[in-house]
Coordinates of C-alpha atoms in Angstrom, one line a residue:
M1 CA 112.2 -72.0 81.2
S2 CA 115.0 -69.9 82.7
A3 CA 114.6 -66.7 84.4
T4 CA 116.7 -65.0 81.7
S5 CA 114.5 -66.3 78.9
I6 CA 111.2 -65.4 81.0
L7 CA 112.4 -61.8 81.2
R8 CA 113.4 -61.7 77.6
S9 CA 109.9 -63.1 76.6
A10 CA 108.3 -60.5 78.6
A11 CA 110.5 -57.8 77.1
D12 CA 109.4 -58.9 73.7
R13 CA 105.7 -58.4 74.7
L14 CA 106.3 -54.9 75.6
S15 CA 108.0 -53.5 72.5
N16 CA 105.2 -52.0 70.4
V17 CA 105.3 -48.2 71.8
W18 CA 101.6 -47.5 71.1
A19 CA 101.6 -43.8 71.7
L20 CA 104.1 -43.5 68.5
K21 CA 103.5 -46.2 66.5
G22 CA 101.1 -45.8 63.7
Y23 CA 99.7 -42.5 65.2
K24 CA 97.8 -40.2 62.8
R25 CA 97.9 -36.7 63.1
E26 CA 94.0 -36.2 62.7
W27 CA 93.4 -38.0 66.0
L28 CA 95.5 -35.4 68.0
R29 CA 92.5 -33.1 68.4
H30 CA 90.2 -35.9 69.4
D31 CA 92.9 -37.2 71.9
L32 CA 93.3 -33.8 73.5
V33 CA 89.4 -33.1 74.2
A34 CA 89.1 -36.7 75.5
G35 CA 92.3 -36.2 77.7
A36 CA 90.9 -33.0 79.1
A37 CA 87.5 -34.8 79.8
L38 CA 89.3 -37.7 81.4
F39 CA 91.2 -35.5 83.5
A40 CA 88.0 -34.4 85.3
L41 CA 87.6 -37.9 86.7
L42 CA 91.5 -38.8 87.1
V43 CA 92.3 -36.5 90.0
P44 CA 89.1 -37.1 92.5
A45 CA 89.0 -40.7 91.8
G46 CA 92.7 -41.4 92.2
M47 CA 92.5 -39.7 95.4
A48 CA 89.4 -41.2 96.7
Y49 CA 90.5 -44.7 95.8
A50 CA 93.7 -44.1 97.7
Q51 CA 91.5 -43.0 100.8
A52 CA 89.7 -46.1 100.6
A53 CA 92.7 -48.3 100.3
G54 CA 93.9 -46.7 103.7
L55 CA 96.7 -44.7 101.9
P56 CA 97.3 -40.8 101.6
P57 CA 95.2 -39.3 98.8
V58 CA 98.5 -37.9 96.8
T59 CA 99.4 -41.7 96.1
G60 CA 96.2 -42.3 94.2
L61 CA 97.6 -39.4 91.8
Y62 CA 100.8 -41.1 91.5
A63 CA 99.0 -44.2 90.8
T64 CA 97.1 -42.2 88.2
V65 CA 99.9 -40.8 86.4
I66 CA 102.6 -43.9 86.0
P67 CA 100.4 -46.3 84.6
L68 CA 99.0 -44.2 82.1
L69 CA 102.3 -43.2 80.6
V70 CA 103.7 -46.9 81.0
Y71 CA 100.5 -48.4 79.3
A72 CA 100.6 -45.7 76.4
A73 CA 103.9 -47.0 75.6
V74 CA 103.5 -50.6 75.7
G75 CA 99.8 -51.5 76.0
P76 CA 98.2 -53.4 73.3
S77 CA 94.7 -51.9 73.6
R78 CA 94.2 -48.8 71.5
I79 CA 92.0 -47.1 74.1
L80 CA 92.3 -48.4 77.7
V81 CA 92.6 -46.2 81.0
L82 CA 94.7 -47.8 83.8
G83 CA 94.5 -46.5 87.3
P84 CA 93.4 -46.9 90.7
D85 CA 90.2 -49.1 91.1
S86 CA 87.3 -49.3 93.8
A87 CA 87.4 -53.1 93.5
L88 CA 91.1 -53.3 94.5
A89 CA 91.0 -50.7 97.3
P90 CA 89.7 -53.1 100.1
M91 CA 92.0 -55.8 99.0
I92 CA 94.9 -53.4 99.1
A93 CA 93.7 -52.3 102.5
A94 CA 93.3 -55.8 103.6
A95 CA 97.0 -56.6 102.7
I96 CA 99.0 -53.6 103.9
V97 CA 97.2 -52.2 106.9
P98 CA 98.0 -55.0 109.5
L99 CA 101.7 -54.8 108.4
A100 CA 101.8 -50.9 108.5
A101 CA 100.9 -50.7 112.3
G102 CA 99.4 -47.2 111.8
S103 CA 102.4 -45.6 110.2
S104 CA 101.3 -43.8 106.7
E105 CA 105.1 -44.0 105.6
K106 CA 105.2 -47.9 106.2
S107 CA 101.6 -48.2 104.3
V108 CA 102.9 -46.5 101.3
A109 CA 106.1 -48.4 101.2
L110 CA 104.1 -51.7 101.6
A111 CA 101.7 -50.5 98.8
G112 CA 104.5 -49.9 96.6
L113 CA 106.1 -53.2 97.2
L114 CA 102.7 -54.8 96.6
A115 CA 102.4 -53.2 93.0
V116 CA 106.0 -54.3 92.2
L117 CA 105.2 -58.0 93.3
I118 CA 102.1 -57.8 91.3
G119 CA 103.8 -56.6 88.4
M120 CA 106.5 -59.2 88.4
I121 CA 103.9 -61.9 88.9
M122 CA 102.1 -60.5 85.5
L123 CA 105.3 -60.4 83.7
A124 CA 106.4 -63.8 84.5
G125 CA 102.7 -65.1 83.8
S126 CA 102.9 -63.3 80.3
A127 CA 106.1 -64.8 79.7
L128 CA 104.8 -68.3 80.7
R129 CA 101.5 -67.5 78.5
L130 CA 99.1 -67.7 81.5
G131 CA 96.9 -65.2 79.8
T132 CA 94.0 -67.4 79.8
I133 CA 94.1 -68.0 83.7
T134 CA 91.3 -65.8 84.4
G135 CA 89.1 -68.7 83.2
L136 CA 89.1 -69.6 86.8
L137 CA 87.0 -66.6 87.5
S138 CA 83.6 -68.0 86.3
K139 CA 80.7 -65.6 86.0
P140 CA 79.1 -66.7 89.3
I141 CA 82.4 -65.9 91.2
R142 CA 82.6 -62.6 89.6
L143 CA 79.2 -61.6 90.2
G144 CA 79.4 -62.6 93.9
Y145 CA 82.8 -61.0 94.2
L146 CA 81.9 -57.8 92.7
N147 CA 78.5 -57.5 94.5
G148 CA 80.5 -58.2 97.7
I149 CA 83.2 -55.8 97.1
A150 CA 80.4 -53.1 96.4
L151 CA 79.0 -53.6 99.4
L152 CA 82.2 -53.8 101.4
V153 CA 83.6 -50.5 99.9
A154 CA 80.4 -48.7 100.5
L155 CA 80.3 -49.6 104.1
S156 CA 84.2 -48.7 104.5
Q157 CA 83.2 -45.3 103.3
L158 CA 80.5 -44.5 105.8
P159 CA 82.8 -42.9 108.7
A160 CA 84.1 -40.5 106.3
F161 CA 80.8 -39.8 104.8
L162 CA 79.2 -39.3 108.2
G163 CA 82.1 -37.5 109.5
I164 CA 82.6 -39.9 112.4
E165 CA 86.3 -41.0 113.3
A166 CA 86.7 -45.0 113.1
D167 CA 89.4 -47.2 112.5
G168 CA 90.1 -51.0 112.5
D169 CA 88.7 -53.3 110.1
I170 CA 85.4 -52.9 108.2
W171 CA 83.3 -54.4 111.0
Q172 CA 84.9 -52.5 113.8
K173 CA 84.4 -49.3 111.6
L174 CA 80.6 -50.3 111.2
A175 CA 80.3 -50.7 114.9
K176 CA 81.9 -47.4 115.6
V177 CA 79.7 -45.8 113.1
T178 CA 76.6 -47.5 114.5
T179 CA 77.5 -46.2 117.9
G180 CA 78.1 -42.8 116.6
V181 CA 74.8 -42.4 114.9
L182 CA 73.0 -43.7 117.8
G183 CA 74.7 -41.3 120.1
G184 CA 74.2 -38.2 117.7
G185 CA 78.1 -38.3 117.0
V186 CA 77.2 -37.6 113.2
N187 CA 79.1 -34.4 111.5
L188 CA 76.2 -32.6 110.1
P189 CA 78.4 -30.5 107.8
A190 CA 80.2 -33.6 106.5
L191 CA 77.0 -35.6 106.1
L192 CA 75.5 -32.7 104.2
L193 CA 78.6 -32.3 102.0
G194 CA 78.8 -36.1 101.2
A195 CA 75.1 -36.6 100.5
G196 CA 75.0 -33.3 98.3
S197 CA 78.3 -34.7 96.4
L198 CA 76.5 -38.1 95.8
A199 CA 73.6 -36.3 94.5
L200 CA 75.6 -34.1 92.0
I201 CA 77.4 -37.3 90.9
W202 CA 74.3 -39.2 90.1
I203 CA 71.9 -36.7 88.6
P204 CA 74.2 -36.2 85.4
R205 CA 74.1 -39.9 85.0
L206 CA 70.5 -40.1 85.3
V207 CA 69.7 -37.4 83.1
K208 CA 72.5 -38.9 80.6
W209 CA 74.8 -36.0 80.6
K210 CA 78.2 -36.3 79.1
V211 CA 79.7 -34.1 81.6
P212 CA 80.8 -36.5 84.7
G213 CA 79.0 -35.6 87.9
V214 CA 82.0 -36.3 89.7
L215 CA 83.4 -32.8 88.4
F216 CA 80.3 -30.9 89.8
A217 CA 80.7 -32.7 93.2
V218 CA 84.4 -31.9 93.6
V219 CA 84.0 -28.1 92.5
G220 CA 80.8 -27.6 94.4
S221 CA 81.9 -29.0 97.6
C222 CA 85.4 -27.3 97.4
I223 CA 83.7 -23.8 96.9
A224 CA 81.1 -24.6 99.8
T225 CA 84.1 -25.5 101.9
A226 CA 86.1 -22.4 100.9
V227 CA 83.0 -20.0 101.2
W228 CA 81.5 -21.1 104.4
G229 CA 84.9 -21.7 106.2
L230 CA 83.9 -25.6 106.6
N231 CA 87.5 -27.0 106.6
D232 CA 87.7 -26.1 110.4
H233 CA 84.3 -28.3 110.9
V234 CA 85.3 -31.3 108.5
K235 CA 88.1 -33.5 107.4
V236 CA 89.5 -32.4 104.4
A237 CA 92.3 -33.9 101.8
G238 CA 94.6 -31.2 102.8
V239 CA 97.5 -29.6 100.6
L240 CA 99.1 -32.0 98.2
P241 CA 102.8 -32.2 98.5
Q242 CA 104.1 -30.3 95.5
G243 CA 106.6 -32.5 93.3
L244 CA 106.7 -35.2 91.0
P245 CA 106.1 -39.1 91.7
A246 CA 109.2 -40.4 93.5
P247 CA 110.5 -43.8 95.0
A248 CA 109.0 -44.6 98.5
L249 CA 110.0 -48.1 99.3
G250 CA 112.0 -47.2 102.5
G251 CA 111.9 -49.4 105.3
I252 CA 110.8 -52.7 103.9
G253 CA 112.5 -56.0 103.4
W254 CA 112.4 -59.5 102.4
A255 CA 110.1 -60.6 105.3
D256 CA 107.5 -58.0 104.1
A257 CA 107.7 -59.5 100.2
L258 CA 107.3 -62.9 101.6
T259 CA 104.1 -62.1 103.5
L260 CA 102.7 -59.8 100.8
L261 CA 103.3 -62.5 98.0
P262 CA 99.8 -64.6 98.7
A263 CA 97.9 -61.2 98.5
A264 CA 99.8 -59.9 95.5
A265 CA 99.1 -63.2 93.5
G266 CA 95.3 -62.7 94.4
I267 CA 95.1 -59.4 93.3
A268 CA 97.0 -59.8 90.1
L269 CA 94.4 -62.3 89.3
M270 CA 91.5 -60.0 89.9
A271 CA 93.2 -57.1 88.4
F272 CA 93.8 -58.9 85.2
A273 CA 90.4 -60.4 85.2
D274 CA 88.9 -57.0 85.0
T275 CA 91.3 -55.5 82.8
G276 CA 91.4 -58.4 80.1
V277 CA 87.5 -58.4 80.2
L278 CA 87.4 -54.8 79.6
S279 CA 90.1 -54.6 76.9
Q280 CA 88.5 -57.6 75.0
T281 CA 85.1 -55.9 75.2
L282 CA 86.4 -52.6 73.7
A283 CA 88.3 -54.4 71.1
A284 CA 85.3 -56.8 70.1
K285 CA 83.2 -53.3 69.6
E286 CA 86.0 -52.6 66.6
G287 CA 85.9 -56.3 65.3
K288 CA 89.5 -56.9 66.7
R289 CA 90.9 -58.9 69.5
V290 CA 93.8 -58.3 72.0
S291 CA 96.3 -60.9 73.3
G292 CA 95.8 -61.7 76.8
N293 CA 99.3 -62.5 77.3
R294 CA 100.3 -59.2 76.0
E295 CA 97.7 -57.4 77.9
M296 CA 99.0 -59.2 81.2
A297 CA 102.7 -58.0 80.4
A298 CA 101.5 -54.4 79.6
L299 CA 99.6 -54.4 83.0
G300 CA 102.4 -56.1 84.8
A301 CA 104.9 -53.5 83.7
A302 CA 102.6 -50.3 84.6
S303 CA 101.9 -52.0 88.1
A304 CA 105.5 -52.4 88.7
A305 CA 106.6 -49.1 87.4
T306 CA 103.7 -47.5 89.6
G307 CA 104.9 -49.2 92.7
L308 CA 108.3 -48.2 92.2
L309 CA 107.4 -44.4 92.1
G310 CA 105.0 -44.1 95.2
G311 CA 101.8 -45.5 93.8
F312 CA 99.8 -48.7 94.5
P313 CA 98.2 -51.5 92.4
V314 CA 96.2 -50.5 89.6
S315 CA 93.8 -52.1 87.0
G316 CA 91.9 -51.2 84.0
S317 CA 89.3 -48.6 84.9
T318 CA 85.3 -49.5 84.1
S319 CA 84.2 -46.3 84.9
R320 CA 87.1 -43.8 83.3
T321 CA 87.5 -45.8 80.1
P322 CA 84.1 -45.1 78.8
V323 CA 84.6 -41.6 79.7
A324 CA 87.4 -41.6 77.3
V325 CA 85.7 -43.4 74.6
D326 CA 82.4 -41.1 74.8
A327 CA 84.8 -38.0 74.7
G328 CA 86.1 -39.3 71.2
A329 CA 89.5 -40.9 72.3
K330 CA 91.4 -42.3 69.5
S331 CA 94.3 -43.6 71.2
Q332 CA 96.4 -44.0 74.4
M333 CA 97.5 -40.5 73.6
T334 CA 94.4 -39.7 75.5
G335 CA 95.8 -41.0 78.8
V336 CA 99.1 -39.1 78.1
V337 CA 97.2 -36.0 77.9
G338 CA 95.3 -37.0 81.0
A339 CA 98.5 -37.8 82.9
A340 CA 100.2 -34.4 81.8
L341 CA 97.4 -32.6 83.2
V342 CA 97.2 -34.4 86.4
L343 CA 100.9 -33.6 86.6
A344 CA 100.4 -30.0 86.0
F345 CA 97.8 -29.9 88.5
M346 CA 100.2 -31.3 91.2
L347 CA 102.8 -29.0 90.3
L348 CA 100.8 -25.7 89.9
A349 CA 97.7 -26.1 92.2
P350 CA 98.5 -28.5 95.0
G351 CA 96.5 -26.1 97.2
V352 CA 93.2 -26.5 95.7
T353 CA 92.7 -29.9 97.6
E354 CA 93.0 -28.0 100.9
Y355 CA 89.1 -27.4 100.7
L356 CA 88.4 -30.9 99.3
P357 CA 86.0 -32.8 102.2
S358 CA 86.9 -36.3 102.7
A359 CA 83.2 -36.7 102.7
T360 CA 83.1 -36.0 99.1
L361 CA 86.0 -38.5 98.4
A362 CA 84.1 -40.9 100.3
A363 CA 80.9 -40.1 98.0
V364 CA 82.9 -40.9 94.9
V365 CA 83.9 -44.1 96.1
I366 CA 80.3 -45.0 97.3
A367 CA 79.0 -43.8 93.7
A368 CA 81.5 -46.2 92.1
A369 CA 80.7 -49.0 94.3
I370 CA 76.8 -48.7 93.4
A371 CA 77.9 -48.8 89.8
L372 CA 80.1 -51.9 90.5
A373 CA 77.1 -53.9 91.9
D374 CA 74.9 -56.0 89.7
P375 CA 71.6 -57.0 91.2
S376 CA 69.8 -57.8 87.9
G377 CA 73.0 -60.3 87.3
V378 CA 72.4 -62.0 90.5
R379 CA 68.5 -62.3 89.7
R380 CA 69.4 -63.8 86.3
L381 CA 71.7 -66.4 87.8
L382 CA 69.2 -67.2 90.7
S383 CA 66.8 -68.2 87.8
L384 CA 69.0 -70.0 85.9
S385 CA 71.3 -72.4 88.1
R386 CA 70.9 -73.5 91.7
S387 CA 74.7 -75.1 91.9
E388 CA 76.0 -71.6 90.2
S389 CA 74.1 -69.4 92.4
A390 CA 75.6 -71.2 95.3
V391 CA 79.1 -70.5 94.3
M392 CA 78.1 -66.9 93.8
L393 CA 76.6 -66.8 97.2
A394 CA 79.6 -68.3 98.6
A395 CA 81.8 -65.6 96.9
F396 CA 79.7 -62.6 98.3
L397 CA 79.5 -64.1 101.9
G398 CA 83.2 -65.0 101.7
V399 CA 84.3 -61.5 100.7
L400 CA 82.2 -60.0 103.5
T401 CA 83.2 -62.4 106.2
V402 CA 86.4 -64.3 106.0
G403 CA 88.1 -61.5 103.9
V404 CA 88.3 -60.5 99.8
L405 CA 90.9 -62.8 98.9
Q406 CA 89.9 -65.7 101.1
G407 CA 86.4 -65.3 99.9
I408 CA 87.3 -65.5 96.4
V409 CA 89.6 -68.5 97.1
V410 CA 86.7 -70.4 98.8
A411 CA 84.4 -69.6 95.7
I412 CA 86.9 -71.0 93.3
A413 CA 87.3 -74.1 95.3
L414 CA 83.6 -74.4 95.4
A415 CA 83.4 -74.0 91.7
V416 CA 86.0 -76.4 90.9
L417 CA 84.4 -78.9 93.4
D418 CA 81.0 -78.3 91.7
F419 CA 82.8 -79.1 88.5
V420 CA 84.3 -82.3 89.9
R421 CA 80.9 -83.3 91.1
R422 CA 79.3 -83.1 87.7
A423 CA 82.2 -85.0 85.9
W424 CA 81.9 -87.6 88.7
D425 CA 78.2 -88.0 88.0
P426 CA 77.6 -87.0 84.5
Y427 CA 74.5 -87.5 82.2
R428 CA 74.5 -90.8 80.5
A429 CA 72.1 -92.3 78.1
E430 CA 70.9 -95.1 76.1
L431 CA 70.8 -94.1 72.2
G432 CA 68.4 -95.6 69.5
S433 CA 67.1 -95.1 66.3
E434 CA 63.7 -93.1 65.7
E435 CA 61.9 -93.4 62.2
G436 CA 62.1 -90.3 60.2
L437 CA 65.1 -88.8 62.4
P438 CA 68.4 -89.4 61.1
G439 CA 71.2 -90.4 63.6
Y440 CA 70.8 -92.0 67.1
H441 CA 69.0 -90.3 70.1
D442 CA 68.7 -90.6 73.9
L443 CA 65.8 -92.9 74.5
A444 CA 64.8 -91.1 77.7
R445 CA 64.1 -88.2 75.8
H446 CA 62.8 -89.8 72.6
P447 CA 60.7 -92.6 74.2
E448 CA 59.4 -93.7 70.5
G449 CA 62.9 -94.5 69.7
K450 CA 63.8 -98.4 69.4
R451 CA 66.8 -100.4 70.3
I452 CA 68.8 -101.9 67.5
P453 CA 68.5 -105.6 67.9
G454 CA 71.7 -107.3 69.6
L455 CA 73.1 -104.0 70.2
L456 CA 73.4 -101.7 73.1
I457 CA 74.5 -98.3 72.4
L458 CA 75.5 -96.1 75.4
R459 CA 76.9 -92.5 75.8
F460 CA 78.8 -91.1 78.9
D461 CA 79.2 -87.4 78.7
A462 CA 82.4 -86.7 80.6
P463 CA 86.1 -87.5 80.4
L464 CA 87.0 -90.7 82.1
F465 CA 89.0 -90.2 85.3
F466 CA 89.7 -92.1 88.7
G467 CA 86.5 -90.7 90.2
N468 CA 84.0 -92.1 87.4
G469 CA 85.5 -95.0 85.9
Q470 CA 83.5 -97.1 88.0
V471 CA 80.1 -95.2 87.5
L472 CA 80.5 -95.7 83.5
A473 CA 81.0 -99.6 84.6
G474 CA 77.9 -99.5 86.7
F475 CA 76.1 -97.8 84.1
V476 CA 76.9 -100.3 81.6
R477 CA 76.1 -103.2 83.8
E478 CA 72.8 -101.9 84.6
Q479 CA 71.6 -101.1 81.1
L480 CA 72.8 -104.5 79.8
D481 CA 70.8 -106.4 82.6
E482 CA 67.8 -104.2 81.8
A483 CA 68.3 -104.5 78.0
S484 CA 68.8 -108.4 78.2
G485 CA 65.6 -108.7 80.2
K486 CA 63.2 -106.8 77.6
A487 CA 65.2 -107.5 74.3
P488 CA 64.1 -110.9 72.3
D489 CA 67.7 -111.0 70.9
A490 CA 70.8 -111.5 73.0
I491 CA 73.0 -108.6 73.2
T492 CA 76.2 -109.4 71.4
H493 CA 78.1 -105.8 71.4
V494 CA 77.9 -102.8 73.7
I495 CA 78.7 -99.5 71.5
L496 CA 80.2 -96.6 73.7
A497 CA 79.3 -93.5 71.9
A498 CA 82.4 -92.1 73.1
E499 CA 82.7 -88.3 71.5
P500 CA 82.1 -86.8 74.9
I501 CA 84.9 -88.7 76.3
T502 CA 87.7 -86.0 76.1
G503 CA 90.3 -87.7 78.3
I504 CA 91.2 -91.2 80.2
D505 CA 93.6 -91.7 83.0
T506 CA 95.3 -95.0 84.4
T507 CA 92.5 -95.5 87.1
A508 CA 89.9 -95.2 84.8
L509 CA 91.6 -97.7 82.1
E510 CA 91.7 -100.2 84.8
D511 CA 88.0 -99.7 85.4
L512 CA 87.6 -99.9 81.5
V513 CA 89.7 -103.2 81.4
T514 CA 87.8 -104.7 83.9
L515 CA 84.4 -103.9 82.7
D516 CA 85.5 -105.3 79.4
E517 CA 86.7 -108.6 80.8
W518 CA 83.2 -108.8 82.6
L519 CA 81.3 -108.3 79.4
A520 CA 83.4 -110.8 77.5
N521 CA 82.6 -113.3 80.2
K522 CA 79.2 -112.8 79.1
G523 CA 79.7 -113.3 75.6
V524 CA 79.5 -109.3 74.7
D525 CA 82.1 -107.3 73.2
L526 CA 82.8 -103.5 73.9
V527 CA 83.5 -101.5 71.2
F528 CA 83.9 -97.5 70.7
A529 CA 82.2 -95.0 68.1
E530 CA 83.4 -91.5 67.8
L531 CA 86.4 -91.7 70.0
K532 CA 88.8 -88.7 69.6
G533 CA 92.1 -89.6 68.3
P534 CA 94.3 -88.3 71.1
V535 CA 92.0 -90.2 73.6
K536 CA 92.3 -93.3 71.5
D537 CA 96.1 -92.6 71.4
K538 CA 96.2 -92.1 75.1
L539 CA 94.1 -95.4 75.7
L540 CA 96.6 -97.4 73.6
H541 CA 99.6 -95.9 75.1
L542 CA 98.4 -96.9 78.6
G543 CA 98.7 -100.4 77.7
A544 CA 95.3 -101.3 76.1
A545 CA 96.4 -101.9 72.6
A546 CA 96.4 -105.6 72.9
R547 CA 92.8 -105.9 74.3
F548 CA 91.4 -103.0 72.1
T549 CA 92.3 -103.8 68.5
P550 CA 91.9 -101.8 65.8
E551 CA 88.2 -103.5 65.0
H552 CA 87.1 -102.1 68.2
F553 CA 87.0 -98.5 67.0
F554 CA 84.5 -96.9 64.5
P555 CA 84.5 -93.5 63.1
T556 CA 80.7 -92.9 63.7
I557 CA 77.8 -94.6 65.4
G558 CA 76.2 -95.5 62.2
A559 CA 79.5 -97.2 60.8
A560 CA 79.8 -99.4 64.1
V561 CA 75.9 -100.4 63.8
R562 CA 76.3 -101.3 60.1
A563 CA 79.4 -103.3 60.7
L564 CA 78.1 -105.1 63.8
R565 CA 74.8 -106.1 62.2
R566 CA 76.4 -107.8 59.5
E567 CA 78.3 -110.2 61.9

């Protein structure tokens, strides 16, 4: 597929103009109310997640406004809030902080470039119909990743929460925090503001108030800081620059793009996974379904536009979207209203944030991290599967030790290896008949079942590939030797119940031919029952048509048994 056709295909996916298409007048009142409720979260959350990503707080507002407007125009989901996300913040920081060398301007430019690269990757992925690629992120990987991210994000905010100056990576910050706490370096006003903000965020959640606690925390901490003059004693967000989002990509080059590309691919995968799951969940509640490819294209367009205008990578928000839904949102116009209010705030009241403590922003991020964790899911998985629990633990420890993206890559590799291990050594069984029970059943699970005289029916529960062809051959030989020693009648046919065999490669075919030759020397024929048409076609295409003639294939095990017992 050419670059032109890829772009044209992506453009076709971005042509629905959701905010205008099919909009009903009676929705407007609901969307205005929901947009106003959403606004209460957008400003503090955007600024907090920007801080967590190592960026100036104002970039969080740019990364809030732009994606909301772009997604309203091209997004396929009726209600979905895009914006900065706590799960992406540490990945963004890990990608840009080492390259920025302490320069705030360079950090902003690199974050914008990262968002543009992510957008391009997603647009290309949509054109190539890769909307199902998130299947790489199994539930164990997502559990380990999310819980690791939650801990990492919470730890990263401790310096701001405690009012302790600390820079470097997460472990360097943690070491400095520990030293500061032991040395009495905790800023008590900052700690009180942070703890009070955290309480104000969580109390409404516990009592199930519809008004978001973040609003109480932000307003309350700003009032306390202004009344008691605490802005001279604690770090504050400061006055926002007055103006609209603008390009901020100066001072970067191709070398930066190449360096950021691997991180962009990883973040794109994670961002789309979170957004895709959220959009499908919302659609399912209405009995609908959202195209993964269209969702990927819309998220890519929003990310690229955000990066071009001073923002950073975004994804679907699992905290702000439910607020919009609960407030009665009917369409993406809710996001437009929220974005408009954020823009009005930036233009008309940028000085309000002069009294917004960094400890409060840290509390917002910590609360989001706590909500992100899923300890009950961890406990459930630990009780269900040892191998999947190992994958989850690998993702969790990988995120904490070798890095967010590297940890996820390690976990995906372990999950793939576990899949290969199970395919390499799959479950296999000998089948027999049981009186009063139709069909043919695993004799290990139905010991009262009996073999069919003269026949050996075997099942192999995996596709045949280079790693397990000899395993199948060894299994057939073992079962034939055992059956020949027990059965009064000589075995004349081995029936391979082949429904679970969903593929075959050339190496496995060679092993199958060798097995057939070995059986023929013993006077035994190998036949197939329930082999899927595409697999049969491939088997014959690979050169086995002369050996495995039509009489070697039967539509069902019963048909094979009836035909072969008449011989």
